[in-house]
Short mmCIF file of C-alpha atoms and ligand atoms in Angstrom, two decimals:
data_model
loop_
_atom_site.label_atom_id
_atom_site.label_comp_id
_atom_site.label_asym_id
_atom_site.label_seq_id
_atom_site.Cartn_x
_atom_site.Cartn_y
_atom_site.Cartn_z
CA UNK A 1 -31.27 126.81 -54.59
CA UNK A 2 -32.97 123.60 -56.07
CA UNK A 3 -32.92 120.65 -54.84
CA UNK A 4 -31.52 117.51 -56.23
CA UNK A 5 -35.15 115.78 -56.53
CA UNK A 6 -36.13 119.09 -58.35
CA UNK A 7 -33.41 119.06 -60.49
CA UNK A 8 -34.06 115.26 -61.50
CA UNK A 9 -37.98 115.87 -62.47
CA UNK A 10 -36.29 119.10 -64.58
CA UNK A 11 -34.03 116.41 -66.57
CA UNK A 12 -36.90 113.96 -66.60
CA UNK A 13 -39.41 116.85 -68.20
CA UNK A 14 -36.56 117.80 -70.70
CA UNK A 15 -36.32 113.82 -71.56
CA UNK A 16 -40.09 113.29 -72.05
CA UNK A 17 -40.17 116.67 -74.61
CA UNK A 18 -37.68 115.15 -76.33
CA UNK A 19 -39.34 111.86 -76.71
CA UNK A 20 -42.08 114.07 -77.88
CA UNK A 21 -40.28 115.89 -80.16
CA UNK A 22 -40.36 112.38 -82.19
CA UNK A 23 -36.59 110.69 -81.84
CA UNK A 24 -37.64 108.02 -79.36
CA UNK A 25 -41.25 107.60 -79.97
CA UNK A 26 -42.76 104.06 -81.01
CA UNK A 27 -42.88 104.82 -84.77
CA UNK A 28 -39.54 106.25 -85.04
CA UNK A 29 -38.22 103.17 -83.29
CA UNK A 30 -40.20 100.92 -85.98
CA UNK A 31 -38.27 102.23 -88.98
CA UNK A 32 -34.82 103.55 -88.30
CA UNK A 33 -34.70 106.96 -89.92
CA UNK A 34 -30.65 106.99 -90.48
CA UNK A 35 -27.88 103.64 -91.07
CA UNK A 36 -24.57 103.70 -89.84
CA UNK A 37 -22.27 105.90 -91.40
CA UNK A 38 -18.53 106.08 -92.24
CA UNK A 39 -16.09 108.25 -90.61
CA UNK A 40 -15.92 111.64 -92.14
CA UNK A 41 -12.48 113.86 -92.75
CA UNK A 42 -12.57 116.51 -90.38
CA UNK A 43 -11.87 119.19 -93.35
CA UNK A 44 -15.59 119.07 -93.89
CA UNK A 45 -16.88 120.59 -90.92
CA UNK A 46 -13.97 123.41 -91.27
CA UNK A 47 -16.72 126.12 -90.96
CA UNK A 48 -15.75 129.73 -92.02
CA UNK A 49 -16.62 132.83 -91.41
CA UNK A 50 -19.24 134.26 -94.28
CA UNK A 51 -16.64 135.57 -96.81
CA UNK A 52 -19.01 139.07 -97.29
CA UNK A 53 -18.25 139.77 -93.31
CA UNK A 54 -20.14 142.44 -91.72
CA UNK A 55 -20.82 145.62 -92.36
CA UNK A 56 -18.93 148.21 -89.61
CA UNK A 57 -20.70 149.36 -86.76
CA UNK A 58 -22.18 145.96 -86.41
CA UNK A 59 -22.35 144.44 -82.85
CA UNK A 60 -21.80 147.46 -81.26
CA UNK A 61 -18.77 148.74 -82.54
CA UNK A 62 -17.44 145.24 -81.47
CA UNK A 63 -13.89 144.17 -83.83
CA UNK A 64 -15.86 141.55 -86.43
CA UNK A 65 -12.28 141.02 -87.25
CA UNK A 66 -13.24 138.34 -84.43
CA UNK A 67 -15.58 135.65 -85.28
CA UNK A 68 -16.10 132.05 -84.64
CA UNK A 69 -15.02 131.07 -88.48
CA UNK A 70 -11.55 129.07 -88.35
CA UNK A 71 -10.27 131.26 -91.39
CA UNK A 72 -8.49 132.62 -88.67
CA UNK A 73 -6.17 135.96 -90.21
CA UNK A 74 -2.63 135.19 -88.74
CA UNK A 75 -1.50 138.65 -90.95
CA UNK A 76 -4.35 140.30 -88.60
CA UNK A 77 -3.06 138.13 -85.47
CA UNK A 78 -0.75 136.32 -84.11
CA UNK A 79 -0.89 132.74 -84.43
CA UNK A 80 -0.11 131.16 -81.21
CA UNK A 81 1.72 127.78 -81.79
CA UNK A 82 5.40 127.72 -80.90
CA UNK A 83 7.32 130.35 -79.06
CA UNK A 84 5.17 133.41 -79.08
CA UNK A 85 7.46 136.38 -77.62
CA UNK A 86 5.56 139.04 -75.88
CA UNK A 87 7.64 142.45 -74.05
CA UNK A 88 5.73 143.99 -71.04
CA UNK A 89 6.32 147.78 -70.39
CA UNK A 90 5.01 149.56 -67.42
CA UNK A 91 4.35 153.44 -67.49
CA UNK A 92 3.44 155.80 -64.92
CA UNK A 93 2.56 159.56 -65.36
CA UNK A 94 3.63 162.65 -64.34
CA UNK A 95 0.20 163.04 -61.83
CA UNK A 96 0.40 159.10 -60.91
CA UNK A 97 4.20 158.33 -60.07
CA UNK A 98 4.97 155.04 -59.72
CA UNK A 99 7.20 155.89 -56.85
CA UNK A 100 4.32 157.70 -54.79
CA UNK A 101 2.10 153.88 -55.17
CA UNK A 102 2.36 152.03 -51.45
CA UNK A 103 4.44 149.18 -51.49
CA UNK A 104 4.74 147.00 -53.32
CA UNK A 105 3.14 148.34 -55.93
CA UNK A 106 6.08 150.73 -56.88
CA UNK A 107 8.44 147.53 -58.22
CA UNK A 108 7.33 146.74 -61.32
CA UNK A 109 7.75 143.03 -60.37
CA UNK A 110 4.27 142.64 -58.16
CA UNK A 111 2.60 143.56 -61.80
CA UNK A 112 4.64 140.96 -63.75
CA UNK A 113 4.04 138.39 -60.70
CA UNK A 114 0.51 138.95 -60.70
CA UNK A 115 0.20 138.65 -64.00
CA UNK A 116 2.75 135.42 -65.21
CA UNK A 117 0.63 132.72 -63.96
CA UNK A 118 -0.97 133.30 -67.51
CA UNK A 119 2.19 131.51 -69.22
CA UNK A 120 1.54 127.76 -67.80
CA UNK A 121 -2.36 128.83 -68.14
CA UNK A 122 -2.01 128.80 -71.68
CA UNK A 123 0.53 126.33 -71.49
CA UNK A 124 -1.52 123.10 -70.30
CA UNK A 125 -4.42 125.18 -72.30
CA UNK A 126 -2.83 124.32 -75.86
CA UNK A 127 -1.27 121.03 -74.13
CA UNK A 128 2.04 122.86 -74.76
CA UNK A 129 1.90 123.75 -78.26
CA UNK A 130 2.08 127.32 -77.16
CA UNK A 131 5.49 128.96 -75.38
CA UNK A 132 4.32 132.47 -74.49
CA UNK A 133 7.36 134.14 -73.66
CA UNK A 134 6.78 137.74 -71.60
CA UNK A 135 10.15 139.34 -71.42
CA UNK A 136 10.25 142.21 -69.18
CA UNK A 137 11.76 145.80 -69.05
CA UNK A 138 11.85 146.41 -65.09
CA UNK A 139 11.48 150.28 -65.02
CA UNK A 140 9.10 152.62 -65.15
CA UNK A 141 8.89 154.47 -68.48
CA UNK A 142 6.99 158.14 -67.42
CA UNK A 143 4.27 159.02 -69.86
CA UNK A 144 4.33 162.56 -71.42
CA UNK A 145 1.15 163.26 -70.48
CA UNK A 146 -1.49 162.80 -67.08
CA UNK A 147 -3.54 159.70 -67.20
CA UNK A 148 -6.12 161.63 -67.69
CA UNK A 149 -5.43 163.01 -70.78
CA UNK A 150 -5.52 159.46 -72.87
CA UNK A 151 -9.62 159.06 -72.89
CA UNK A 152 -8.88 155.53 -71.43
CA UNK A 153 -11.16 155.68 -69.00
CA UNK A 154 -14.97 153.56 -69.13
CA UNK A 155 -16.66 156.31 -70.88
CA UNK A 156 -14.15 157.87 -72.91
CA UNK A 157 -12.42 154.60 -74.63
CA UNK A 158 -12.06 154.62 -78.30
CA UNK A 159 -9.31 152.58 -80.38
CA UNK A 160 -8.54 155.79 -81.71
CA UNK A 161 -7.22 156.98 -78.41
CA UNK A 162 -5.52 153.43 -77.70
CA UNK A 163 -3.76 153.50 -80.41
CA UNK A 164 -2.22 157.21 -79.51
CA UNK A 165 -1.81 156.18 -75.95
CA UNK A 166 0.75 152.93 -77.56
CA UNK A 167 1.87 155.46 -80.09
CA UNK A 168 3.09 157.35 -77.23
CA UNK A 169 4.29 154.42 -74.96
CA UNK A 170 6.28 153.27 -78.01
CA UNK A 171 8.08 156.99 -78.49
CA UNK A 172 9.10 156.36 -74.74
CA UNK A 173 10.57 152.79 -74.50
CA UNK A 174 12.12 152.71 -78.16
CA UNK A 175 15.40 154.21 -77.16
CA UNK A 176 16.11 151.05 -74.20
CA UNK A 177 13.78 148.21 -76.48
CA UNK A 178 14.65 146.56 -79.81
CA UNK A 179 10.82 145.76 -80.63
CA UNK A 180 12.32 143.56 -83.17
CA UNK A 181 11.84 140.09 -81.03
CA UNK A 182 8.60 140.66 -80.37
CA UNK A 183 4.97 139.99 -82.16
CA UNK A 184 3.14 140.89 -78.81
CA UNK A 185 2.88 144.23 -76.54
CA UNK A 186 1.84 144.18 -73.06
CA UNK A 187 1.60 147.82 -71.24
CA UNK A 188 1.18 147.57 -68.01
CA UNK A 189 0.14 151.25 -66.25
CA UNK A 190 1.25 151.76 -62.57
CA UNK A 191 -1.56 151.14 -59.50
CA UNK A 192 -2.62 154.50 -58.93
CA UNK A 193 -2.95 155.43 -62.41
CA UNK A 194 -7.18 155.39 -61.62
CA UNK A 195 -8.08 156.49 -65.45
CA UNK A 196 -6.47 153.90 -67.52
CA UNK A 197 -9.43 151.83 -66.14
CA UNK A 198 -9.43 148.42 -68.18
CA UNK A 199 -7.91 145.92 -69.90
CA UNK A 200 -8.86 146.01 -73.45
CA UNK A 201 -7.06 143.85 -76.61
CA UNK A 202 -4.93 145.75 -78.82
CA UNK A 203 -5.51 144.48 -82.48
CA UNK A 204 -4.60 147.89 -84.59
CA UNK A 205 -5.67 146.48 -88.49
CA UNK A 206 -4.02 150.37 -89.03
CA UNK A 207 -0.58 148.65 -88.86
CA UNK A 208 0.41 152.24 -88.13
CA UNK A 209 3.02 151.97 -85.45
CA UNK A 210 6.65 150.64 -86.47
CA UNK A 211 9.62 150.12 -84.38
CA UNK A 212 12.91 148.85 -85.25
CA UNK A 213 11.37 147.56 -89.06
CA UNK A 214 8.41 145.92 -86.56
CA UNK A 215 4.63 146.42 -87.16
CA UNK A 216 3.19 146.59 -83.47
CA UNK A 217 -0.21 145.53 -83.67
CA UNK A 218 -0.77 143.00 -81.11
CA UNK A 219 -1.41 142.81 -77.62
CA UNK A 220 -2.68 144.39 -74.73
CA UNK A 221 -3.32 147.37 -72.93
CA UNK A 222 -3.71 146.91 -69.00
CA UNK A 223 -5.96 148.87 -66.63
CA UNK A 224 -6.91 149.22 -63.19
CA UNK A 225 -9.76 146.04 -63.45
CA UNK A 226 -6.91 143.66 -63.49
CA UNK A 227 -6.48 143.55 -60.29
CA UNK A 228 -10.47 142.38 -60.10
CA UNK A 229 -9.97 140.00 -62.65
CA UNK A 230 -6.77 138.09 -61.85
CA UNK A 231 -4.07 137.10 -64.10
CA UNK A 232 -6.66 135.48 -66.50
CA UNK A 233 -6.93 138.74 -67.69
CA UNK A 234 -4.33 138.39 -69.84
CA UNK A 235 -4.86 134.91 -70.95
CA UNK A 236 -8.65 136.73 -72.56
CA UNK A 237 -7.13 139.67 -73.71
CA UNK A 238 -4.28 137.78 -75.22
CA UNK A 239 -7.21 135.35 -76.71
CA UNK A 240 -8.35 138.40 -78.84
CA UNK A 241 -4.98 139.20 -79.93
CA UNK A 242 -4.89 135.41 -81.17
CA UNK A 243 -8.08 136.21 -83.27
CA UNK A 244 -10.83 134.87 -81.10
CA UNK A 245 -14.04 136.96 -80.42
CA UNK A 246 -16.35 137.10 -76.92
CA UNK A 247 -18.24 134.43 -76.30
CA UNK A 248 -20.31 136.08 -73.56
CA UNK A 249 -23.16 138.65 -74.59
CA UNK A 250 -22.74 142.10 -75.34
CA UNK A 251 -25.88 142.74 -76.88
CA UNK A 252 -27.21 144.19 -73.94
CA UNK A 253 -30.17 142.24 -74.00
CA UNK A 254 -30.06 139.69 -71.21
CA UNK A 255 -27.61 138.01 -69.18
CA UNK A 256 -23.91 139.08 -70.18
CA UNK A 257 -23.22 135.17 -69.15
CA UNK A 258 -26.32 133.47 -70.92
CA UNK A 259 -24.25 132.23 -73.56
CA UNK A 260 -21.98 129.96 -72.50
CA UNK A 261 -22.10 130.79 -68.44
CA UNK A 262 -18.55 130.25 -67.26
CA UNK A 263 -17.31 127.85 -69.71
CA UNK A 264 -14.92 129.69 -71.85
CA UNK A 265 -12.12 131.90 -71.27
CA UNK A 266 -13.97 133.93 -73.87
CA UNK A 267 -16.72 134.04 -71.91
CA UNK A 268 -16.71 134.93 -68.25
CA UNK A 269 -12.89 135.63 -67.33
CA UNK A 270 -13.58 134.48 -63.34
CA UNK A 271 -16.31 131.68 -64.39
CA UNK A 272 -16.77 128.24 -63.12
CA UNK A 273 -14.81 125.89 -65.68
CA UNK A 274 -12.70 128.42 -67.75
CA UNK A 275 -11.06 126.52 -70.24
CA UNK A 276 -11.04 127.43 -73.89
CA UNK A 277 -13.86 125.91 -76.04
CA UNK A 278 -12.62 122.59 -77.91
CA UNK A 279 -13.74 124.60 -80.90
CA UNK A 280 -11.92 127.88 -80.41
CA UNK A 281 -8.88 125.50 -79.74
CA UNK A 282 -9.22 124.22 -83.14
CA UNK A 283 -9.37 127.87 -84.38
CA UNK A 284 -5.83 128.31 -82.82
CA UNK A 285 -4.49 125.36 -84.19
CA UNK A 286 -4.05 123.78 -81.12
CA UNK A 287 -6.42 120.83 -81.97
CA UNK A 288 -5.92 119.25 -85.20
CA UNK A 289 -8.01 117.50 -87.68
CA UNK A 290 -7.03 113.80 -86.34
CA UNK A 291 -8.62 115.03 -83.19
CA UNK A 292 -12.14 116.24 -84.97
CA UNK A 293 -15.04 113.89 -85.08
CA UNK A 294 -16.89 115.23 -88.22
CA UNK A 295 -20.69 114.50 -89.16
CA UNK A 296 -21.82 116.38 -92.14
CA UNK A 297 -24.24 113.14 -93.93
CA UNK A 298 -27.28 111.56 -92.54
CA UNK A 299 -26.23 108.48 -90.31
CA UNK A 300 -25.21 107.15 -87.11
CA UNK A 301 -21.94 107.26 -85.73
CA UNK A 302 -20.05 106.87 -82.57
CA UNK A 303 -16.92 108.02 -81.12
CA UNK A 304 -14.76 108.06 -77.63
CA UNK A 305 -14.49 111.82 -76.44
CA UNK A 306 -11.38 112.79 -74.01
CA UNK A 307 -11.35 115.45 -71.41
CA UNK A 308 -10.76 119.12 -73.82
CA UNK A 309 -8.80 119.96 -70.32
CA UNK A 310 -6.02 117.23 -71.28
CA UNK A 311 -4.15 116.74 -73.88
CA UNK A 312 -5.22 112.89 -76.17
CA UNK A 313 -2.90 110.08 -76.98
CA UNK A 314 -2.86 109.74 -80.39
CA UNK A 315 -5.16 107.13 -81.77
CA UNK A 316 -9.07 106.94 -82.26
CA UNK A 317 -10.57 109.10 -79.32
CA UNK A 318 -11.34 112.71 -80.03
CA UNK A 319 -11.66 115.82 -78.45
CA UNK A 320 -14.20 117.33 -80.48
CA UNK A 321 -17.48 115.94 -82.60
CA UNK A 322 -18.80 118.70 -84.67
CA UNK A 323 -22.15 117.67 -86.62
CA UNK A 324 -22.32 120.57 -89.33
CA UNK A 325 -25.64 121.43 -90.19
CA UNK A 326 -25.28 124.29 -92.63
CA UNK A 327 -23.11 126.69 -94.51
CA UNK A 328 -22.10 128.37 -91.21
CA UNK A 329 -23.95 126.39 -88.04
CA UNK A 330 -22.88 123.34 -86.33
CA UNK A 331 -23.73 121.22 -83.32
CA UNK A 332 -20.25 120.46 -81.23
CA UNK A 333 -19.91 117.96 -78.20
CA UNK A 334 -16.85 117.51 -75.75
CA UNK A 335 -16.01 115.86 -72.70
CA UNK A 336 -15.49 118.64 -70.06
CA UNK A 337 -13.97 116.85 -66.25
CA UNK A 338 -12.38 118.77 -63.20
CA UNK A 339 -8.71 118.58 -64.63
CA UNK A 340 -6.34 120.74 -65.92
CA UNK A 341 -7.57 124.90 -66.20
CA UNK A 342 -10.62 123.34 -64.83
CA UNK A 343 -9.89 121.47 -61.80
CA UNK A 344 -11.62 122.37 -58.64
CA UNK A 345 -13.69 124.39 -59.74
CA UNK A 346 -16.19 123.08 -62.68
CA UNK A 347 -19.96 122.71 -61.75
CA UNK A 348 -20.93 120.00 -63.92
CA UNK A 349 -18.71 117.79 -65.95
CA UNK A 350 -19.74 116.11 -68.32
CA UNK A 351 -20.35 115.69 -71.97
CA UNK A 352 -20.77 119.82 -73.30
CA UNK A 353 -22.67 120.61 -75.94
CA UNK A 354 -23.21 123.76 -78.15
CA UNK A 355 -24.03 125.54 -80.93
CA UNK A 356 -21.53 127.55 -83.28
CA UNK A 357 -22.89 129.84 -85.74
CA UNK A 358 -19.74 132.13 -87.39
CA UNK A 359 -22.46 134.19 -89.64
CA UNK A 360 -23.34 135.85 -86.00
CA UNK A 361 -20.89 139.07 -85.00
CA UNK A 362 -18.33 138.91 -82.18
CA UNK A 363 -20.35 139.42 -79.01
CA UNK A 364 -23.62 138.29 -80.67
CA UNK A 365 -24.39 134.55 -79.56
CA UNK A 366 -21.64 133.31 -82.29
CA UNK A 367 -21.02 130.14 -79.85
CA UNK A 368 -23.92 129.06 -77.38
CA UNK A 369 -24.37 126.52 -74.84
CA UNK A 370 -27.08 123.87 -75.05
CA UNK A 371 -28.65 123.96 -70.95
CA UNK A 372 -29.21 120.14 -70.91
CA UNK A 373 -30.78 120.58 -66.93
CA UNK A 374 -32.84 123.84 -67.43
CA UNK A 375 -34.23 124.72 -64.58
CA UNK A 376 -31.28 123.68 -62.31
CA UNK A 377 -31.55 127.16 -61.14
CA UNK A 378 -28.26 128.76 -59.53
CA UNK A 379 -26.66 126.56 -57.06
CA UNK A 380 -24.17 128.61 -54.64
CA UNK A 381 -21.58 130.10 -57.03
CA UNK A 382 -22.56 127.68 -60.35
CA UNK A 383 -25.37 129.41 -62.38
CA UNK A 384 -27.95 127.91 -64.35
CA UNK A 385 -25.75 127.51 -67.77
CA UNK A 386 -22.87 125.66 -65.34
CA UNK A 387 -25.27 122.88 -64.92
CA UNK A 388 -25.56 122.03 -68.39
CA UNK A 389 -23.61 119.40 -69.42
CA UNK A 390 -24.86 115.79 -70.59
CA UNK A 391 -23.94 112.42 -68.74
CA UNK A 392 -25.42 108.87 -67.36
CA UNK A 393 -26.55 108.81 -63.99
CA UNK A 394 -28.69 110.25 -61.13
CA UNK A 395 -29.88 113.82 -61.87
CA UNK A 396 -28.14 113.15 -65.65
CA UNK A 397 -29.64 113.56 -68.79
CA UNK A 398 -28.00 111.64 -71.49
CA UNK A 399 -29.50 112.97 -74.44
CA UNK A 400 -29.73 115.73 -76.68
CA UNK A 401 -31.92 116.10 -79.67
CA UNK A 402 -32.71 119.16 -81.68
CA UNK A 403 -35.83 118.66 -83.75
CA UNK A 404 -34.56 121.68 -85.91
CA UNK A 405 -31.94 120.21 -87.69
CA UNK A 406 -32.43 116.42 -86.76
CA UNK A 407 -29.45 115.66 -84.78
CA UNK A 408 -29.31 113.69 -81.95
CA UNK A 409 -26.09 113.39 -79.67
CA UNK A 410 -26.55 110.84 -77.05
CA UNK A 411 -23.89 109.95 -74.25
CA UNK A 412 -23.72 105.31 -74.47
CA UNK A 413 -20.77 105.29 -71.21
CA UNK A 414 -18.35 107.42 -69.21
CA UNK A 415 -15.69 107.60 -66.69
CA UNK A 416 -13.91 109.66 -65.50
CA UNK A 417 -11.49 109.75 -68.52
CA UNK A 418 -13.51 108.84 -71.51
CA UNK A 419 -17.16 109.30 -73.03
CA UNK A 420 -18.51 107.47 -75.79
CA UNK A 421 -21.53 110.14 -77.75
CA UNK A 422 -23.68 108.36 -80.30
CA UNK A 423 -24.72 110.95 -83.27
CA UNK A 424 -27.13 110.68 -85.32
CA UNK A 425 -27.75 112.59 -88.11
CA UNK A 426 -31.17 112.70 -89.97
CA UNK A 427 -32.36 114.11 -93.29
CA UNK A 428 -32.70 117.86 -93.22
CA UNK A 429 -36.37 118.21 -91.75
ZN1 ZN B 1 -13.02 140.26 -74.51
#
């Protein structure tokens, strides 16, 4: 663990390189490279995905379906403003009976219990613009076949076997379910069913399974690692089914959490300050453009952040400054504080900074944390990309420059409900 003094001559080292790097330096003081600017519309920094895509087996097989652009497909997904109605099934098989699980885990209500805290999760998440309603069937539905025989298991997953397995969960249920009500399936699989082993999304772009004049094509199928992960489980999961890609690494080369640590329910499910991105809130619709701070010309501007956690009054303060800085890249602050999905738990709040880039594949860096304390090391459960954030005060560093596309994002004041972030934009260098 580092100490505070280490962590201080860290942020004073990152300060002096960015002197060096030429924003604060005697000659750029002299003559003032940019001039205040007006307000921009926030339409302008609507960044898309690039409209040739990908081509498949890019990302590893990752769904580039999901990517960081805000052209969001609602025909693909479901967009999640209003009431969203979701029906949660749970199966058991004929060698994992439900009825042969220890209690409780043979009433179907210890999985729905487990799993519900999701719904006020996503609730204060959108600052109530979304009503996820889970209705539930509370029986167990017996599969036709052993658990075993699905290919659900770590090393045998395919979509092409998910989508049989909810082919086959559908041909069960249809006869006590009108599937008509609902635009999202949750199938929960009894505790002892060991080979349906995780929790991935169901997005089927097949549009292959129908019931009662409904395309099912949303949702998610459950596995054994929920019970590791927590309820949040669902809230991710659900967050692909919405249209939003990983934000954690799945290159395979380097840290799965070196992207964004434990800042985004896209990211690490059980991280530090789990929250949704301000900008993957704006992909859901759950921000607006009143709420955007937009930079896309050379100039200096200034603007009042609230906490992302919270929902704003309406008025002048934002929730999101995103200085654009190409076709597909931009630069995005917000105010991140120990409130809301992020109470007690958040490392380092503060003003959070990153980097968006939607020509980059699902599970390829598309979104990326700027560390402004490298060097802050791990500190007891908060790793190195917790302690990131920008702020005024001891062991603080208020200022972030990148020299590669000129801007400059400085934090002026803060308390604990407000921050005021100074950008300034230069010319292309
Ligand atoms: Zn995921």
């Amino acid at each position: 663990m580092r100490t505070a003094r280490a962590t201080l001559v860290a942020a004073l080292a990152t300060l002096t390189m960015v002197a060096g790097a030429g924003i604060a330096s005697p000659a750029a003081q002299a003559t003032p490279p940019v001039k205040p600017a007006g307000l921009e519309n926030a339409k302008a920094c609507e960044i898309t995905r690039p409209s040739e895509g990908w081509p498949d087996g890019t990302s590893a097989g990752f769904d580039t379906n999901l990517h960081h652009g805000l052209d969001s497909d609602w025909k693909q997904h479901v967009r999640p403003v209003g009431t969203v109605r979701a029906i949660m099934l749970f199966v058991d098989f004929p060698n994992a009976r439900a009825e042969d699980n220890p209690a409780p885990y043979a009433d179907t209500s210890t999985y729905y219990d487990f799993l519900e805290p999701s719904v006020e999760w996503f609730r204060r998440s959108s600052n109530g613009r979304l009503n996820l309603e889970i209705t539930t069937v509370p029986q167990w539905f017996r599969m036709p076949l052993p658990d075993t025989e699905y290919g659900l298991s770590r090393n045998t997953f395919t979509v092409e076997n998910q989508l049989e397995y909810v082919r086959d969960v559908v041909n069960v249920t249809d006869p006590d379910v009108d599937f008509s009500d609902y635009r999202l399936l949750y199938i929960v699989p009894s505790r002892n069913a060991s080979h349906i082993a995780f929790s991935p999304e169901f997005n089927d772009y097949t549009r292959s399974i129908v019931a009662d004049g409904t395309v099912l094509k949303n949702g998610d199928t459950f596995g054994q690692d929920m019970w590791g992960w927590g309820f949040k489980i669902l809230n991710h999961e659900t967050g692909h089914a919405f249209s939003l890609p990983e934000s954690y690494n799945a290159t395979g080369i380097g840290g799965t959490h070196r992207f964004v640590g434990g800042w985004d329910m896209m990211g690490n499910i059980s991280g530090r300050a789990p929250e949704l991105m301000g900008w993957n809130k704006w992909k859901l619709d759950w921000l607006q453009r009143p709420q955007i701070g937009c930079v896309t010309q050379s100039g200096v501007t200034e603007y009042t952040l609230t906490p992302i956690e919270q929902g704003g009054p309406p008025g002048a303060a934002k929730k999101l400054v995103v200085v654009r800085t190409g076709p597909y890249t931009a630069w995005v602050a917000e105010l991140r504080r120990a409130v809301g999905n992020d109470a007690g738990t958040i490392c380092d709040p503060g003003v959070l900074v990153y980097k968006v880039d939607t020509s980059i594949p699902n599970g390829d860096g598309s979104i990326q944390v700027h560390d402004a304390k490298p060097g802050s090391g791990r500190q007891g459960p908060c790793t190195e990309p917790d302690i990131g954030t920008l702020g005024i005060g001891a062991d603080e560093v208020p200022l972030f420059h990148d020299p590669a596309t000129n801007v400059t994002i400085e934090v002026v004041s803060e308390d604990e409900s407000k921050a005021m972030v100074r950008v300034t934009k230069g010319d292309a260098p």
